Amino acid sequence: MTSTDVPTRPARRTVSPLPAARRAHRTRPIVQRGPNLTLGASRLSRTLALAALAVMALIWLLPMAWAVFTAFKSDQDASDPLHWIWPQGGFTLDAFRTVIERGDLPLWMLNSLFISAAVTVVTVVVSAMAGYAFSRTLFRGRRWLFTVTMASILVPPQMLIVPWFQQMLTLDLVDTYAAVILPQTVAPVMVFILKKHFDTIPRELEEAARIDGAGHARIFWSVMLPLSRPMLAAVSIFVFIGAWNNFLWPFVSTSDPALMTLPVGITAVKDAYGVNYAQTMASSVLAALPLVLVFLFFQRHIVKSVATTGLGGQ
C-alpha cells in the first residue's frame, strides 16, 4: 500500500462559538408587547392622551397661578379686571407685608405645625396598631368591630362637632391644645389603608419571627413597621395635610388667640379688616407654602407606597 492509498480524514471545520450575549439573545423568546392600556397602542392615541393630560394640568394650575399673581399685586390692581395678568402699578410685596404686620402669623404657623405634627404622630401610631390587630390577630368580635370601623367612614366629620365639643366640655379641655388635637386623631380611613397594607406582607416573615420567640409587640415594631415605611410616610403626609388645612374644628374648639391655627387666624384678620383680594391671596400662599415644601420633600414616599408591595420598605 502506497502513501497515496492511505485514507485521509476530512479536515474538521472549526466554528467559532458565538459570544454568550449573542447566543442568549438568539435563544431568548420573543415577547410581544401589548398595547398600553393607559395611553393606547398607536402614536396618535398617546399624543392625544398626553395633550388631554396637559390641558387638565393647565386647568388645575390656572387658579393657583392666579392666586400667586394676585398676591403680588396691590389692593387696587387686584380689583382691576382689565389688568388681571400684569398689574398697572407693577408687582409688590405690600400684601405680604400687611398680612404679617396685622396678624400674629409666626405664632399661628407654629401652632399649626405643632398641632399637625401631634395629630400625625398619634393618628399614625393608633391607626397602625389597629390595622395590625385587624390584619394579624384573631379575637372575639373582630369582624363586627371592623365593620363598625368601616361604617364610621360614612359619617361626615361635621356631624361629630357637637358630640366632640360636649366631650371637651365634660373633660374641661376647651381652649387647650388637647381639645384641638384629640378629636382629629380618629381616622378610620387610615386604619383601613394600613390593614390592607399589612395583609400584603408575607406571613412567612411573621412565622420566622415567632420561631425566634417574638410576640405580637415585637413583630409589630421590628417586622411590620420597618417593612411599611413607604406606606407610613404616605399616610403621615395625608394626615398632616388634613390637619394643617382643618378649619372648622380648631375654630369651634378654642377662642384663645394664642391657640389659633393658621387657617383660623387668617380668617380672623380678614373679618376684622374687610375683604382685600391681594391680602387674602397672600395669606393663602403663605398658608400653602409649608405644605408645598412637605410634599416636595416626601413625594417619593407616596410614589413608592403605590408602586411597591410590603417588601418595598426593605
XYZ file of C-alpha atoms in Angstrom:
314
model
C 0.000 0.000 0.000
C 1.430 3.248 -1.054
C 1.163 6.504 0.744
C -1.361 7.657 -1.747
C -3.650 4.764 -0.827
C -3.871 5.721 2.867
C -7.320 7.214 3.520
C -7.194 10.637 4.974
C -9.779 12.102 7.344
C -11.562 15.180 6.119
C -10.476 18.320 7.856
C -12.856 19.249 10.690
C -14.281 22.648 10.193
C -13.993 24.729 13.324
C -16.812 27.084 14.060
C -16.077 29.864 16.440
C -18.657 29.925 19.202
C -20.911 32.940 19.448
C -20.422 35.248 22.349
C -22.543 34.422 25.313
C -24.551 37.575 24.963
C -25.355 36.875 21.292
C -26.296 33.261 21.990
C -28.547 34.307 24.813
C -30.076 36.972 22.620
C -30.750 34.475 19.808
C -32.253 31.861 22.125
C -34.348 34.368 24.064
C -38.024 34.034 23.228
C -39.606 36.986 21.543
C -42.151 38.656 23.759
C -44.738 40.734 22.050
C -45.729 43.823 23.929
C -49.381 44.503 24.246
C -50.999 47.888 23.845
C -50.642 50.436 26.585
C -53.959 50.411 28.407
C -53.470 53.956 29.623
C -52.224 55.806 26.561
C -53.159 53.369 23.799
C -51.092 51.461 21.266
C -50.692 53.963 18.418
C -48.658 57.129 18.429
C -51.750 59.214 17.712
C -53.605 57.899 20.749
C -50.614 58.516 23.006
C -50.275 62.052 21.655
C -53.945 62.780 22.216
C -53.805 61.323 25.732
C -50.746 63.393 26.658
C -52.363 66.509 25.210
C -55.519 65.882 27.262
C -53.423 65.396 30.408
C -51.531 68.618 29.686
C -54.797 70.543 29.285
C -56.144 69.097 32.550
C -52.908 70.004 34.357
C -53.133 73.538 32.978
C -56.742 73.872 34.139
C -55.707 72.654 37.602
C -52.724 75.035 37.790
C -54.566 78.108 36.498
C -56.320 79.002 39.815
C -53.058 78.551 41.705
C -51.230 80.797 39.242
C -53.983 83.403 39.553
C -53.701 83.316 43.368
C -49.921 83.779 43.234
C -50.162 86.660 40.733
C -52.883 88.342 42.805
C -50.816 88.039 45.986
C -48.059 90.151 44.424
C -50.427 92.966 43.415
C -51.694 95.969 45.258
C -55.289 96.009 46.504
C -56.287 98.431 43.740
C -54.718 96.363 40.944
C -56.174 93.137 42.351
C -59.691 94.552 41.841
C -58.968 95.785 38.315
C -60.296 93.243 35.744
C -58.515 94.988 32.856
C -55.044 94.214 34.249
C -55.613 90.798 35.798
C -52.320 89.391 34.464
C -49.887 92.291 34.542
C -50.816 94.965 37.123
C -50.730 98.582 36.121
C -48.650 99.549 39.143
C -46.304 96.570 38.902
C -45.822 93.722 41.321
C -45.292 94.469 45.002
C -44.897 92.751 48.373
C -47.287 95.092 50.192
C -49.942 92.384 50.662
C -47.482 90.019 52.346
C -46.131 92.841 54.489
C -49.623 93.871 55.584
C -50.668 90.340 56.481
C -47.545 89.790 58.562
C -47.883 93.139 60.354
C -51.614 92.929 61.148
C -51.630 89.345 62.378
C -49.501 87.126 64.563
C -48.502 84.947 61.637
C -45.393 83.288 63.195
C -47.418 82.164 66.231
C -50.202 80.800 64.034
C -47.741 78.880 61.892
C -46.065 77.471 64.987
C -49.425 76.376 66.388
C -50.383 74.774 63.089
C -47.048 72.984 62.900
C -47.289 71.662 66.469
C -50.933 70.588 66.185
C -50.470 68.983 62.764
C -47.356 67.101 63.899
C -49.072 65.863 67.066
C -52.177 64.762 65.142
C -49.982 62.977 62.600
C -47.938 61.062 65.184
C -50.936 59.956 67.254
C -53.051 59.073 64.218
C -50.335 57.017 62.530
C -49.463 55.107 65.719
C -53.089 54.338 66.622
C -54.092 53.504 63.038
C -51.064 51.244 62.538
C -51.777 49.345 65.750
C -55.454 48.968 64.856
C -54.617 47.904 61.312
C -52.173 45.286 62.601
C -54.752 43.970 65.058
C -57.385 43.600 62.338
C -54.898 42.037 59.919
C -52.852 39.631 62.058
C -54.775 38.795 65.228
C -57.940 36.844 65.989
C -60.201 37.947 68.840
C -63.857 37.804 69.725
C -65.944 40.361 67.832
C -63.147 41.177 65.378
C -65.388 41.102 62.315
C -68.103 43.224 63.896
C -65.612 45.774 65.207
C -64.013 46.075 61.775
C -67.467 46.519 60.229
C -68.276 49.346 62.651
C -64.912 50.960 61.905
C -65.557 50.869 58.170
C -69.126 52.149 58.633
C -67.777 55.155 60.518
C -66.123 56.286 57.283
C -69.585 57.190 56.005
C -70.188 59.606 58.900
C -69.277 63.202 57.933
C -66.956 64.882 60.453
C -69.290 67.882 60.591
C -71.929 65.715 62.305
C -69.496 64.992 65.152
C -68.755 68.617 66.025
C -71.440 68.835 68.740
C -70.572 65.478 70.436
C -66.878 66.333 70.352
C -67.470 69.752 71.884
C -69.647 68.256 74.624
C -66.900 65.756 75.419
C -64.319 68.527 75.611
C -66.599 70.465 77.956
C -67.053 67.406 80.152
C -63.312 66.813 80.303
C -62.631 70.539 80.834
C -60.329 70.661 77.809
C -61.824 73.598 75.902
C -59.239 76.218 74.890
C -56.380 73.742 75.177
C -54.131 72.018 72.671
C -55.631 68.657 73.679
C -59.088 69.804 72.603
C -57.772 70.669 69.132
C -55.622 67.551 68.742
C -57.529 64.572 70.176
C -60.721 64.581 68.028
C -58.643 64.844 64.855
C -56.786 61.599 65.610
C -59.839 59.471 64.747
C -59.121 58.272 61.191
C -60.912 55.032 60.185
C -59.799 55.505 56.578
C -56.153 55.211 57.635
C -56.986 52.102 59.669
C -58.453 50.502 56.558
C -55.477 51.510 54.373
C -52.896 50.156 56.815
C -54.917 46.979 57.417
C -54.953 46.238 53.694
C -51.237 47.002 53.512
C -50.414 44.609 56.355
C -52.417 41.924 54.537
C -49.927 42.068 51.644
C -46.872 41.376 53.835
C -45.903 37.655 53.601
C -46.853 35.677 56.674
C -43.606 33.706 56.415
C -41.796 36.702 57.911
C -44.141 36.691 60.884
C -43.763 32.932 61.333
C -39.962 33.234 61.249
C -40.117 35.890 63.961
C -42.391 33.670 66.073
C -39.877 30.839 65.806
C -37.296 33.199 67.290
C -39.648 33.839 70.200
C -41.126 37.193 69.172
C -44.615 38.163 70.279
C -47.144 40.488 68.701
C -45.484 43.639 70.059
C -42.030 42.629 68.816
C -43.375 41.584 65.408
C -45.252 44.857 65.069
C -42.333 47.139 65.963
C -39.444 45.105 64.472
C -41.003 43.440 61.411
C -44.182 45.170 60.274
C -43.237 48.810 60.751
C -39.796 48.611 59.050
C -41.426 46.919 56.056
C -44.125 49.606 55.917
C -42.005 52.749 55.861
C -43.230 53.973 52.427
C -46.873 53.422 53.327
C -46.457 55.022 56.756
C -44.776 58.020 55.129
C -47.638 58.411 52.659
C -50.261 58.129 55.409
C -48.345 60.651 57.524
C -48.300 63.162 54.668
C -52.036 62.824 54.066
C -52.852 63.165 57.772
C -50.515 66.154 58.147
C -52.088 67.955 55.188
C -55.590 67.290 56.510
C -54.713 68.559 59.985
C -52.950 71.641 58.586
C -55.933 72.605 56.418
C -58.577 71.839 59.042
C -60.515 74.978 59.880
C -63.872 74.031 61.419
C -62.810 72.082 64.494
C -59.942 74.403 65.569
C -62.336 77.316 65.090
C -65.005 75.695 67.307
C -62.805 74.156 69.992
C -60.868 77.260 71.011
C -61.388 81.001 71.260
C -57.955 81.858 72.667
C -55.919 83.882 70.111
C -52.754 82.221 71.412
C -54.082 78.807 70.267
C -55.267 79.824 66.810
C -54.031 77.851 63.853
C -53.102 79.444 60.564
C -56.485 78.992 58.783
C -58.372 80.353 61.797
C -56.006 83.292 62.273
C -56.109 84.291 58.616
C -59.901 84.255 58.711
C -59.895 86.447 61.814
C -57.699 89.027 60.113
C -59.873 89.006 57.003
C -63.054 89.525 59.019
C -61.558 92.368 61.047
C -60.165 94.409 58.149
C -62.598 93.563 55.363
C -62.079 91.566 52.183
C -58.976 92.546 50.240
C -58.184 90.187 47.403
C -54.451 90.780 47.436
C -54.174 90.203 51.195
C -56.441 87.150 51.034
C -54.335 85.569 48.300
C -51.118 86.465 50.126
C -52.446 84.736 53.256
C -53.424 81.680 51.225
C -49.990 81.498 49.609
C -48.271 81.733 52.989
C -50.567 79.043 54.406
C -49.964 76.684 51.487
C -46.201 77.190 51.274
C -45.286 74.743 54.109
C -47.483 72.056 52.561
C -45.801 72.506 49.197
C -42.390 72.089 50.815
C -43.506 68.985 52.709
C -44.873 67.414 49.554
C -41.739 68.230 47.540
C -39.508 66.590 50.143
C -41.637 63.454 50.672
C -43.382 62.874 47.350
C -41.156 59.894 46.504
C -42.565 58.048 49.517
C -46.072 58.420 48.100
C -44.976 57.052 44.731
C -43.066 54.226 46.378
C -46.006 53.245 48.566
C -48.192 52.845 45.477
C -45.592 51.178 43.243
C -44.239 48.618 45.713
C -45.597 45.863 47.891
C -44.936 45.232 51.550
C -41.340 44.178 50.764
C -40.603 47.575 49.216
C -39.651 49.001 52.608
C -36.563 46.841 52.905
